[in-house]
Short mmCIF file of C-alpha atoms (C1' of nucleotides) in Angstrom, two decimals:
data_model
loop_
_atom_site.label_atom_id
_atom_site.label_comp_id
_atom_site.label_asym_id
_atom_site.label_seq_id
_atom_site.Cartn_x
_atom_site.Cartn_y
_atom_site.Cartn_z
CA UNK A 862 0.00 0.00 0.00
CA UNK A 863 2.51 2.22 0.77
CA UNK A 864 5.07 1.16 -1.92
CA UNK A 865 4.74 4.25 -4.73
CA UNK A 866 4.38 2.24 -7.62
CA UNK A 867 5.10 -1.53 -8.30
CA UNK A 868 7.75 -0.74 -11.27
CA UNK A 869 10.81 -1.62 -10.06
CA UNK A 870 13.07 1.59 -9.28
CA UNK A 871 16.58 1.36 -8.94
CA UNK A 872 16.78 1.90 -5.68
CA UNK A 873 14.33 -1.36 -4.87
CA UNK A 874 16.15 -4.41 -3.74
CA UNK A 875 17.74 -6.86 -6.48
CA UNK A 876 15.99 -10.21 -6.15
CA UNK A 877 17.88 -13.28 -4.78
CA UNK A 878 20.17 -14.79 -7.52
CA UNK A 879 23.36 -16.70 -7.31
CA UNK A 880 26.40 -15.38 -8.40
CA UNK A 881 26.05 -17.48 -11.30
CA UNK A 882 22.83 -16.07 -12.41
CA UNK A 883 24.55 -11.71 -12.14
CA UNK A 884 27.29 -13.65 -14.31
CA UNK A 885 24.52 -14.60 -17.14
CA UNK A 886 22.40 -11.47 -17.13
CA UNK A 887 25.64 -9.04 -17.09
CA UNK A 888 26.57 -10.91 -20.26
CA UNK A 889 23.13 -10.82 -21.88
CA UNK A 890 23.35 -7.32 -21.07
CA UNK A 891 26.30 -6.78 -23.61
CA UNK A 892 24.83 -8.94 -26.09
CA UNK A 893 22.35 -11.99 -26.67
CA UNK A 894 24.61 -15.07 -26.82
CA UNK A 895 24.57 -18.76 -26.01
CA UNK A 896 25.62 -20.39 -22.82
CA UNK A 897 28.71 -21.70 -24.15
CA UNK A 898 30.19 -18.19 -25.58
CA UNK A 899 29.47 -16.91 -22.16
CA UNK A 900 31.62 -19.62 -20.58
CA UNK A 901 33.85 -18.76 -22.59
CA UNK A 902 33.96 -15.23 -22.11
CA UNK A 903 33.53 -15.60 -18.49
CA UNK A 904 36.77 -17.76 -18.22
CA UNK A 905 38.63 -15.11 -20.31
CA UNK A 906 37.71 -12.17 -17.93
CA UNK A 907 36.06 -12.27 -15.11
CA UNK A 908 37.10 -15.80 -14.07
CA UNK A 909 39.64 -14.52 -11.26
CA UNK A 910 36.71 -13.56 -9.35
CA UNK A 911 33.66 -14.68 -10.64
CA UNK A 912 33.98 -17.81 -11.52
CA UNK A 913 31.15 -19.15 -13.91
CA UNK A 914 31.14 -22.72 -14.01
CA UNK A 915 29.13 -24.98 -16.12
CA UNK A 916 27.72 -27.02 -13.55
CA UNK A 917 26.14 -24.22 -12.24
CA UNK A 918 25.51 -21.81 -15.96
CA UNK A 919 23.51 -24.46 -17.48
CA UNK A 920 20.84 -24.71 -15.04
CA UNK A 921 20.39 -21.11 -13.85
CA UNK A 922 19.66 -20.59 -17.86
CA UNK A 923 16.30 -22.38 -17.40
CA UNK A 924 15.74 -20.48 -13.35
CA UNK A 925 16.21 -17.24 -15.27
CA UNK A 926 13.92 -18.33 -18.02
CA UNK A 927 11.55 -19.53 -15.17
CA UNK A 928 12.01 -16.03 -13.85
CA UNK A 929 11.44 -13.51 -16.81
CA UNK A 930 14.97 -12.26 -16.35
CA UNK A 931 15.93 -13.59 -20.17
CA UNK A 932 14.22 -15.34 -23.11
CA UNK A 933 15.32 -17.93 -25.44
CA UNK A 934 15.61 -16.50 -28.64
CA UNK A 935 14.14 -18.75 -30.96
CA UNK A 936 12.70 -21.97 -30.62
CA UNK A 937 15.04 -24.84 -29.82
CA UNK A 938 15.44 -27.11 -32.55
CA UNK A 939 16.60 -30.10 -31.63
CA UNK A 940 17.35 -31.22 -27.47
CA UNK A 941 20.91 -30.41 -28.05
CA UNK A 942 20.65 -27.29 -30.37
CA UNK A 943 22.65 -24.12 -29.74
CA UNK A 944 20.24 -21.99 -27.92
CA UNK A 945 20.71 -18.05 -28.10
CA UNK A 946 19.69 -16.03 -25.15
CA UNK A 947 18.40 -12.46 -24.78
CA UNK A 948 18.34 -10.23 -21.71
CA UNK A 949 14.55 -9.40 -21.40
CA UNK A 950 13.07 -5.56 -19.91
CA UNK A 951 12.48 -7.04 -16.10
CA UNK A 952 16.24 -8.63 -15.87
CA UNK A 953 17.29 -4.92 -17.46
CA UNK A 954 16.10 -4.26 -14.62
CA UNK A 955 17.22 -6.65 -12.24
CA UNK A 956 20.19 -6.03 -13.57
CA UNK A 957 20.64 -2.25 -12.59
CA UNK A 958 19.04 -2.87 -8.93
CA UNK A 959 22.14 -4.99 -8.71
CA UNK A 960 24.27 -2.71 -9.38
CA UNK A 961 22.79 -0.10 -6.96
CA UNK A 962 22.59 -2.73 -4.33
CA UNK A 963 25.61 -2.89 -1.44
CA UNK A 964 27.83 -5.60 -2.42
CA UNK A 965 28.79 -8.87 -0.81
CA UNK A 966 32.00 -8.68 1.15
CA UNK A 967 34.82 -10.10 -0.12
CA UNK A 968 36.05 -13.60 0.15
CA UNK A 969 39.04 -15.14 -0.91
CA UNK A 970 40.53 -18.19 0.07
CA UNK A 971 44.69 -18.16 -0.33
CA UNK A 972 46.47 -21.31 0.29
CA UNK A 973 49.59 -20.04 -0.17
CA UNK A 974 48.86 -17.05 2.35
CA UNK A 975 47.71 -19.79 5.26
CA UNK A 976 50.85 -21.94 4.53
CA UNK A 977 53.08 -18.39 5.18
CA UNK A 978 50.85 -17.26 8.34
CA UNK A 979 51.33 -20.81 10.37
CA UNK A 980 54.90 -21.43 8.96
CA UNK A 981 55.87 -17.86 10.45
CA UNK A 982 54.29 -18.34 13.30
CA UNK A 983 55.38 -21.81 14.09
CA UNK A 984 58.66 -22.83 15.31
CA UNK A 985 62.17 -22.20 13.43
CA UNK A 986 61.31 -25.52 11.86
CA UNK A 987 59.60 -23.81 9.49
CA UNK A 988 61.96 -20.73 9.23
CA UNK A 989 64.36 -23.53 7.83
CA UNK A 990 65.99 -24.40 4.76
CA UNK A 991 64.35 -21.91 2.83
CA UNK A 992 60.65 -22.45 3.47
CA UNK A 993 59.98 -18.78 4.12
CA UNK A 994 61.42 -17.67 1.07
CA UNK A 995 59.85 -20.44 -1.34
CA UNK A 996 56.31 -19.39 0.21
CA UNK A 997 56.99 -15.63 -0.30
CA UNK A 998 58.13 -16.84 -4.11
CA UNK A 999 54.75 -18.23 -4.14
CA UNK A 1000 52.65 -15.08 -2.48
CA UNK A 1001 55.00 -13.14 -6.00
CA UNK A 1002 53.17 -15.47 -8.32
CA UNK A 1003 49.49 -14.77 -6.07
CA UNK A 1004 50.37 -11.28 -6.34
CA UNK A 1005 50.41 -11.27 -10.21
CA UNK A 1006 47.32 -13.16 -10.22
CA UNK A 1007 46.16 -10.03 -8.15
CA UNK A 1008 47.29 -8.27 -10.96
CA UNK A 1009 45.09 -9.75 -13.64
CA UNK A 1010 42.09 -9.98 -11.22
CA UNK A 1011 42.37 -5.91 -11.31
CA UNK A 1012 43.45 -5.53 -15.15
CA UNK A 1013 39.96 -7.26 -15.60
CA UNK A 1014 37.56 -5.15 -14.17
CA UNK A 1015 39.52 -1.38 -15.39
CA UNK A 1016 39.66 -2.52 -19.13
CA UNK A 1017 41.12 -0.37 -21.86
CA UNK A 1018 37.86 0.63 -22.44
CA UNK A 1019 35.19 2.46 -20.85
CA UNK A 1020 37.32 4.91 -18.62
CA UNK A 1021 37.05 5.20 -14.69
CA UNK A 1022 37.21 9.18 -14.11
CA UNK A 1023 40.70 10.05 -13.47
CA UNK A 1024 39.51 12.27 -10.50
CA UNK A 1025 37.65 9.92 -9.03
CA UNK A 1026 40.32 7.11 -9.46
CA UNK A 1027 43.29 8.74 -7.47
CA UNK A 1028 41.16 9.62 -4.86
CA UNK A 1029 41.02 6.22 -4.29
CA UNK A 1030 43.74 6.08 -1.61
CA UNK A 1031 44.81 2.90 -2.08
CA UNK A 1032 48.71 3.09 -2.99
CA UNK A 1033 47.81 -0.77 -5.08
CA UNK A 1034 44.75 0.32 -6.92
CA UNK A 1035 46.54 3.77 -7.94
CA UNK A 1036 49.38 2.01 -8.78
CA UNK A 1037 47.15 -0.04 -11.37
CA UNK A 1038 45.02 3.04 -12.62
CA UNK A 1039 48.40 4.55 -13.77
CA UNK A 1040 49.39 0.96 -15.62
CA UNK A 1041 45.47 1.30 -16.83
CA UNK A 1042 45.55 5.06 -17.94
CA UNK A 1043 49.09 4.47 -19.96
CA UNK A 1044 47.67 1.10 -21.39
CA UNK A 1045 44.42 2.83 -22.51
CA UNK A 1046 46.36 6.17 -24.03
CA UNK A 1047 48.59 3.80 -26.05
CA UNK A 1048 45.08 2.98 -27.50
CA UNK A 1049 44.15 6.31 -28.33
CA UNK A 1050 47.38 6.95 -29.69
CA UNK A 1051 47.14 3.91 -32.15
CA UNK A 1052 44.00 4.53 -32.95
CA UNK A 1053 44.24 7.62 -34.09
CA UNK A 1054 47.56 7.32 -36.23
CA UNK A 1055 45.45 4.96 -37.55
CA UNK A 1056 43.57 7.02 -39.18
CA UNK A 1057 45.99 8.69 -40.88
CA UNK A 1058 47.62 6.37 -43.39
CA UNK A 1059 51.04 8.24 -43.31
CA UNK A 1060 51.73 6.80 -39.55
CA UNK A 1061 51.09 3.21 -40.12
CA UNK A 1062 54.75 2.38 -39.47
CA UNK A 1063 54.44 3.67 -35.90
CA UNK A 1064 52.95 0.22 -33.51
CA UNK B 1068 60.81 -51.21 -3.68
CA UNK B 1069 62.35 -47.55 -4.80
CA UNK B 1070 61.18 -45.53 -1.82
CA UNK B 1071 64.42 -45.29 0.27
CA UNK B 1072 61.55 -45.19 3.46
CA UNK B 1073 58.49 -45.30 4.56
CA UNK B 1074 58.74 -41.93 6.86
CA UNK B 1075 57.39 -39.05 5.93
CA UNK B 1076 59.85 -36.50 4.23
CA UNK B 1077 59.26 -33.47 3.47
CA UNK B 1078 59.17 -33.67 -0.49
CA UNK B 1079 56.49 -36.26 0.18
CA UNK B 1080 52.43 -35.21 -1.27
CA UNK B 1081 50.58 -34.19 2.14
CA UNK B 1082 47.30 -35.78 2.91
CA UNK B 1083 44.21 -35.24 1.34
CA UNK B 1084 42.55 -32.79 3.74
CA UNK B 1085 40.29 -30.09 3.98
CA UNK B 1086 41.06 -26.42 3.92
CA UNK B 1087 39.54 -26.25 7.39
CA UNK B 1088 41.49 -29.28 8.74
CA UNK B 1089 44.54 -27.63 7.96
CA UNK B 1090 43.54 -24.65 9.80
CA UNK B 1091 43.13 -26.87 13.02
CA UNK B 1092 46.37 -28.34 12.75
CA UNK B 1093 47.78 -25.34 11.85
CA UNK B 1094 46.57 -24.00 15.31
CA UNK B 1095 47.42 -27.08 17.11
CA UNK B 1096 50.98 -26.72 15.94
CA UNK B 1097 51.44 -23.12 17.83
CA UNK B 1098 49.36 -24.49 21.16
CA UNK B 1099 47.49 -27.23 22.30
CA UNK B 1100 43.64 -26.06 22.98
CA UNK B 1101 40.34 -26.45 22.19
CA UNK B 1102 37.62 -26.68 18.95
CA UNK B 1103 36.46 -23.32 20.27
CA UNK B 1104 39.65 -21.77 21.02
CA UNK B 1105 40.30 -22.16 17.53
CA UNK B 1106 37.19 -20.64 16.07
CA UNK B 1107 37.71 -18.02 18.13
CA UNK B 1108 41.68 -17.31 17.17
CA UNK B 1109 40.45 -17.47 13.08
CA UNK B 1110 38.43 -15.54 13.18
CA UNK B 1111 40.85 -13.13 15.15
CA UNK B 1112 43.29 -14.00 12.29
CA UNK B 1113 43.22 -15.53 9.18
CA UNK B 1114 39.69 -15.38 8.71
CA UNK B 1115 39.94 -12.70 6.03
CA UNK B 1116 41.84 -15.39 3.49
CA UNK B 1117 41.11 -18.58 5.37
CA UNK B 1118 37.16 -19.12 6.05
CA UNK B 1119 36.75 -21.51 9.58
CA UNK B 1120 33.09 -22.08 10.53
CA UNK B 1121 31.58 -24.53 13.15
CA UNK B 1122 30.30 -26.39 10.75
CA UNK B 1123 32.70 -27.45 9.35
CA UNK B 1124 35.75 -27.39 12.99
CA UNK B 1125 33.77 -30.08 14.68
CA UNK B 1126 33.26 -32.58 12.35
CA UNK B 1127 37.05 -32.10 10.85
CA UNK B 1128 38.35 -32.05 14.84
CA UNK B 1129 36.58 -36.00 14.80
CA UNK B 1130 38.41 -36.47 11.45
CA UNK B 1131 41.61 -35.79 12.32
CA UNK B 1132 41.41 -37.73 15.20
CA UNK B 1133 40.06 -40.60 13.68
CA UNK B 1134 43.33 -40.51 10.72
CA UNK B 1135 45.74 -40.38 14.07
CA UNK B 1136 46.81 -36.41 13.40
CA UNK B 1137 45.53 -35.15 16.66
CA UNK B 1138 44.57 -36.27 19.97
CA UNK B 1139 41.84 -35.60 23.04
CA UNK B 1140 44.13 -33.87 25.71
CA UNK B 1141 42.31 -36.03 28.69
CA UNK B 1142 39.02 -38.26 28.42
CA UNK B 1143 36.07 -36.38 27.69
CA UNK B 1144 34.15 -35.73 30.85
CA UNK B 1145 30.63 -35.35 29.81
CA UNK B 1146 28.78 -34.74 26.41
CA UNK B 1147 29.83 -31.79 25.94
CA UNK B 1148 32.83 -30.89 28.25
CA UNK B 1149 35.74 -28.77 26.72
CA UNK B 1150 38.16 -30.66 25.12
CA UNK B 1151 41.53 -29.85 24.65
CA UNK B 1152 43.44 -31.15 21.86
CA UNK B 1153 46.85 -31.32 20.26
CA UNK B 1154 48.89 -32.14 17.40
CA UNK B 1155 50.44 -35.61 16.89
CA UNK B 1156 53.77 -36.54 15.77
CA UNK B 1157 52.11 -37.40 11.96
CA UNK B 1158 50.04 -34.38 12.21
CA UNK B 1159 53.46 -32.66 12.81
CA UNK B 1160 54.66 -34.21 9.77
CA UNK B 1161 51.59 -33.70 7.88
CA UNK B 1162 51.98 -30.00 8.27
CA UNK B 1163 55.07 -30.18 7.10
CA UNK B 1164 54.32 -31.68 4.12
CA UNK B 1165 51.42 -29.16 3.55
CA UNK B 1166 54.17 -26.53 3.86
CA UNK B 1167 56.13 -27.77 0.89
CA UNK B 1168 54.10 -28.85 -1.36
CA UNK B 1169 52.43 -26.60 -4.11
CA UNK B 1170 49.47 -24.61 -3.10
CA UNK B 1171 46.14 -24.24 -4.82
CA UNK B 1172 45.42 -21.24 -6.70
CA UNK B 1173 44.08 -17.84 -5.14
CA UNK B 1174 40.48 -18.03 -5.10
CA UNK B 1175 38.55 -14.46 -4.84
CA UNK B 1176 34.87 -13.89 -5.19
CA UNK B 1177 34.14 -9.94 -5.15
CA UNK B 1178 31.10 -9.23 -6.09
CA UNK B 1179 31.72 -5.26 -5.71
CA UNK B 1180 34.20 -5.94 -8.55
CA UNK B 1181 31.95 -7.96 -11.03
CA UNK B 1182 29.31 -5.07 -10.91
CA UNK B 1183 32.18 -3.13 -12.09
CA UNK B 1184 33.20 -5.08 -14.58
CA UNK B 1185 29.68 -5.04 -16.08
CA UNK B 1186 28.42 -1.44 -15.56
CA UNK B 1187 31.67 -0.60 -16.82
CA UNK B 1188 31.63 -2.50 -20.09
CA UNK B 1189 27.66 -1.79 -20.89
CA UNK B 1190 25.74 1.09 -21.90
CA UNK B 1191 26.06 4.78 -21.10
CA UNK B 1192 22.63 4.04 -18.46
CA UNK B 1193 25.73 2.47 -16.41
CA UNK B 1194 28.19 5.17 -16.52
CA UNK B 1195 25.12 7.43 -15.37
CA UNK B 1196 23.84 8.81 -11.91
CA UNK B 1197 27.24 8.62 -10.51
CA UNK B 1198 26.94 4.51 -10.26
CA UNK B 1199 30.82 4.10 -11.57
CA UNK B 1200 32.14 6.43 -8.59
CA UNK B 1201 29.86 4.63 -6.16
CA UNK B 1202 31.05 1.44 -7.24
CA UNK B 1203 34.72 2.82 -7.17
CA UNK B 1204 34.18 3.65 -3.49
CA UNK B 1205 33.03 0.53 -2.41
CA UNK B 1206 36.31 -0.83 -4.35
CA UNK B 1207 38.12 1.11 -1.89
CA UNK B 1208 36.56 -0.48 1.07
CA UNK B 1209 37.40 -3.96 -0.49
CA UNK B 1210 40.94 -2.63 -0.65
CA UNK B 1211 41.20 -1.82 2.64
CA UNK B 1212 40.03 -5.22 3.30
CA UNK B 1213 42.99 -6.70 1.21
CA UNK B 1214 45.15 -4.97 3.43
CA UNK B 1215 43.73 -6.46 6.32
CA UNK B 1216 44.26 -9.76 5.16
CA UNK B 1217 48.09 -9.18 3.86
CA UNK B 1218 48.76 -7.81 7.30
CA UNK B 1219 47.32 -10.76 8.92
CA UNK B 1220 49.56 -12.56 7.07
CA UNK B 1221 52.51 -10.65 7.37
CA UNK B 1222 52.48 -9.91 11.34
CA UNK B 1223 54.57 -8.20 13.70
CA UNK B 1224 56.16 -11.17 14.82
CA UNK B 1225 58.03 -13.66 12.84
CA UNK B 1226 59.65 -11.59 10.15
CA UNK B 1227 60.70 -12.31 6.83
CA UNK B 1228 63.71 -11.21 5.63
CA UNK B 1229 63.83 -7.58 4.69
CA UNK B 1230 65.85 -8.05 1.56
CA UNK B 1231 63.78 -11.26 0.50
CA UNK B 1232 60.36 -8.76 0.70
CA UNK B 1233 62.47 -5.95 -1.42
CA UNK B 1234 63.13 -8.95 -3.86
CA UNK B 1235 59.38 -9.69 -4.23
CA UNK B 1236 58.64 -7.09 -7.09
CA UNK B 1237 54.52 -6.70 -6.47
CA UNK B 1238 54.31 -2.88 -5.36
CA UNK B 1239 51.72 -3.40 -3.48
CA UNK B 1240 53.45 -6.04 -1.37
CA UNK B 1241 56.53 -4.12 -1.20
CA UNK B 1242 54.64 -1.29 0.44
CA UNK B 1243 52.57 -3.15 2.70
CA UNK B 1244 56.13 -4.67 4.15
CA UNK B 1245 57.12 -1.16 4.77
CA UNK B 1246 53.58 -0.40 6.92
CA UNK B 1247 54.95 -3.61 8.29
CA UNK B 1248 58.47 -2.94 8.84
CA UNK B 1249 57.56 0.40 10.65
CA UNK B 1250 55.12 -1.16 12.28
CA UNK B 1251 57.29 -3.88 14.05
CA UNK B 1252 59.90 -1.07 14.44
CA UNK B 1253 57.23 0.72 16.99
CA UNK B 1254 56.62 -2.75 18.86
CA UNK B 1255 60.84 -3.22 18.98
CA UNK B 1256 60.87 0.21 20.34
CA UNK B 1257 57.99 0.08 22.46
CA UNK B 1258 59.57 -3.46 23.98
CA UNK B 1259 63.35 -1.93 24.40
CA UNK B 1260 61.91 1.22 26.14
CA UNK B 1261 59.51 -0.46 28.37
CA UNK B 1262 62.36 -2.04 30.36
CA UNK B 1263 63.45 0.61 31.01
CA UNK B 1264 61.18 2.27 33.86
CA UNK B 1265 62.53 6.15 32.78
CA UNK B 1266 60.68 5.74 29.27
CA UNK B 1267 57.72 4.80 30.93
CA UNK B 1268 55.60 7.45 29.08
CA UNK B 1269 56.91 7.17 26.14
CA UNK B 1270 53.88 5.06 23.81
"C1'" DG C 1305 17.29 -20.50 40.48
"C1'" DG C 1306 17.91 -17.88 36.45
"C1'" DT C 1307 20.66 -15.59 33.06
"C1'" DT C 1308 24.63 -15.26 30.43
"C1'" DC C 1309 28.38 -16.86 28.16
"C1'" DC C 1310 31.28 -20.85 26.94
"C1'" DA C 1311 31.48 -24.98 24.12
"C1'" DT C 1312 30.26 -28.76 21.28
"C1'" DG C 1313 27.59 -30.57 17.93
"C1'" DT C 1314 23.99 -31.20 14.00
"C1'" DA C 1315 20.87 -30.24 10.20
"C1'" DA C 1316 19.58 -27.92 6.11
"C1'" DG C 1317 20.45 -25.54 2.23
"C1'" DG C 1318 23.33 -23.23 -1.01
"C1'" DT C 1319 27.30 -22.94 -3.96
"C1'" DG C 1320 30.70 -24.65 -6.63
"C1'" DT C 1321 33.76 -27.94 -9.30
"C1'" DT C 1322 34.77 -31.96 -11.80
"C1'" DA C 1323 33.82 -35.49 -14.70
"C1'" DC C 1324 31.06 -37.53 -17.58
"C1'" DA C 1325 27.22 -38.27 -21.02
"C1'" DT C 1326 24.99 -36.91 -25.05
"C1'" DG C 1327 23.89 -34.73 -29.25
"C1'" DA C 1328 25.12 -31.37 -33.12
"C1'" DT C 1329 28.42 -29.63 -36.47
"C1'" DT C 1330 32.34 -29.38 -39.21
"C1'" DC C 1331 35.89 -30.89 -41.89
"C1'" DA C 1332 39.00 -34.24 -43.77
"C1'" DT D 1336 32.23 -42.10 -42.52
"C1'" DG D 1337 35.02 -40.89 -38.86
"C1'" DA D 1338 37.30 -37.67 -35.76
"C1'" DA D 1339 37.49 -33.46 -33.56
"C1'" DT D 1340 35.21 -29.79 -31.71
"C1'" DC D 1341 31.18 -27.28 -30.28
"C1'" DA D 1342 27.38 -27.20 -27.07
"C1'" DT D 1343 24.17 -28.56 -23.65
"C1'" DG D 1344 23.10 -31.03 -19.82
"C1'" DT D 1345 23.56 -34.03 -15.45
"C1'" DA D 1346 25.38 -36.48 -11.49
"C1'" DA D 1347 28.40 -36.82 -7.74
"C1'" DC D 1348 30.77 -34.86 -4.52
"C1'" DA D 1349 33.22 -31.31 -1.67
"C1'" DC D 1350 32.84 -27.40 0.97
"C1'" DC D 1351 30.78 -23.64 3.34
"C1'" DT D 1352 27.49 -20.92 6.13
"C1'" DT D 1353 23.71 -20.28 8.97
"C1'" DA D 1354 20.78 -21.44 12.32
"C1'" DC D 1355 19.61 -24.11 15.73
"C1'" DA D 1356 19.93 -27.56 19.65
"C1'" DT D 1357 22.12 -29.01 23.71
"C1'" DG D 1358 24.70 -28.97 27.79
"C1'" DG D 1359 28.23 -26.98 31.22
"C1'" DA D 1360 30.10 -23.16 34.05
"C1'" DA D 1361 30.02 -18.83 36.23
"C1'" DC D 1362 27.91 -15.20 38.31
"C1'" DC D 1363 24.32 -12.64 40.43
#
DNA sequence: GGTTCCATGTAAGGTGTTACATGATTCA
DNA sequence: TGAATCATGTAACACCTTACATGGAACC
């Protein structure tokens, strides 16, 4: 009774969906596609930290199609035919009430990071013959992983505000925007000699 | 016939265990105690990279006992008496082994960073209503959260060696070791001054 | 004696991965 | 036609979290 109006507004609360099921309808939301080429893009972005499995893709496809959130594009011919999906108005929706909503807290789980905590703490047994420094060798190789995870979500592309970035205080994520904005002016730069046929020498 | 023994060595696999029954022998390694003891020290510690819940303690403490890697301090007195417990020789071994052998990769789940991902890479109606910098600013807060977690990992006690860190390359680890190099710099002062009683007010 | 916190334990449900099974398509 | 790859789907299992149930201990 009190509620305004029954279309959903984007401050309204994002209904329940896994993890799995964001995964689907942000990639529906770039363009309509099969479950497969969204595995596939999945594992070559977002994998580091949203990983998209197909165990779990395949049957949130039908939930959402259950749900309204997308539609099958055209009839499936065949039980075993590739199947296009579209993102439909009400998971548009969904979709930006996500977005506004507060996020989950972040979890990670670092093997190599648990191995380092106890092995400090412990006894000199495990300051020994090089144990320390092998684990720290592998924390180099997590960082870099780190790396990626971040390179994924500020692509060349769409640009975070400058401004906005290096007031984000963290020395790690300014660090990055700086790798980010250099990456993403080399882009500019190429693209635009490319337009000129006299430059096409210059990479 | 080839194995030179039958003892554990340390290049030898570890056992098959789960994440959370490594955090229990872990514990047991630095002090005998109890199942709660242990919740209650994760959760003070590596909780942020190394998930222990109930659910999952008590069943792995009956586990472990049952493979012969820890054992009840004194009979149990009751149902549901405290119970102390502590590492065996082969979960001493065990842990060892865990220590040297190859850890899984980083897993990370941040949901704060998938809606950034997606806003980021879809229409302009993302980039709107100042959703990007909101987003940005809840990146912030996950950052902040990272740095927990490294300094859990990295504490004032046990150090690694100084020019091992430098060696380590990641900026963002090489600054968090100087937070943590200052840091245990206070505590080394604090500990030097406080015997003697003239530098009393000195924090 | 009742309340509060310590402490162990269990049940239910969700999430995720892996491996496999099956059918379509393509290309030699 | 046969092999390789694309594509969907399922089953089994591992792990995790939450919530709850139960009992002991301490304190008023």
């Amino acid at each position: 009774m009190s509620e305004p109006s029954t279309e959903s507004q984007p401050g309204n609360e994002p209904p329940a969906l896994t993890p799995t099921a964001w995964a689907i309808l942000g990639y529906l939301s770039l363009k309509s596609q099969s479950g497969y080429e969204i595995l596939r893009a999945a594992r070559e972005s977002i994998a580091e930290f949203w990983g998209v499995s197909p165990g779990q893709l395949y049957p949130q496809l039908q939930n959402l199609a259950e749900l309204g959130f997308i539609q099958a594009q055209g009839a499936a011919e065949g039980p075993r035919a590739k199947q296009q999906w579209s993102l439909t108005e009400a998971g548009q929706q969904a979709l930006q009430q996500w977005f506004t909503a507060p996020s989950e807290p972040l979890k990670i789980r670092d093997e190599a990071l648990a191995k380092l905590f106890f092995a400090a703490k412990g006894g000199p047994a495990g300051r020994d013959s090089g144990l320390l420094a092998r684990l720290q060798a592998e924390r180099r190789r997590i960082q870099a992983q780190l790396d990626r995870t971040l390179a994924a979500a500020l692509p060349d592309g769409p640009l975070p505000d400058p401004q906005e970035a290096a007031k984000l205080g963290a020395p790690e994520l300014a660090v990055r925007y700086g790798a980010h904005a250099a990456r993403t002016a080399r882009h500019w730069a190429k693209d635009l000699l490319g337009k000129d046929p006299r430059n096409r020498a210059e990479p």
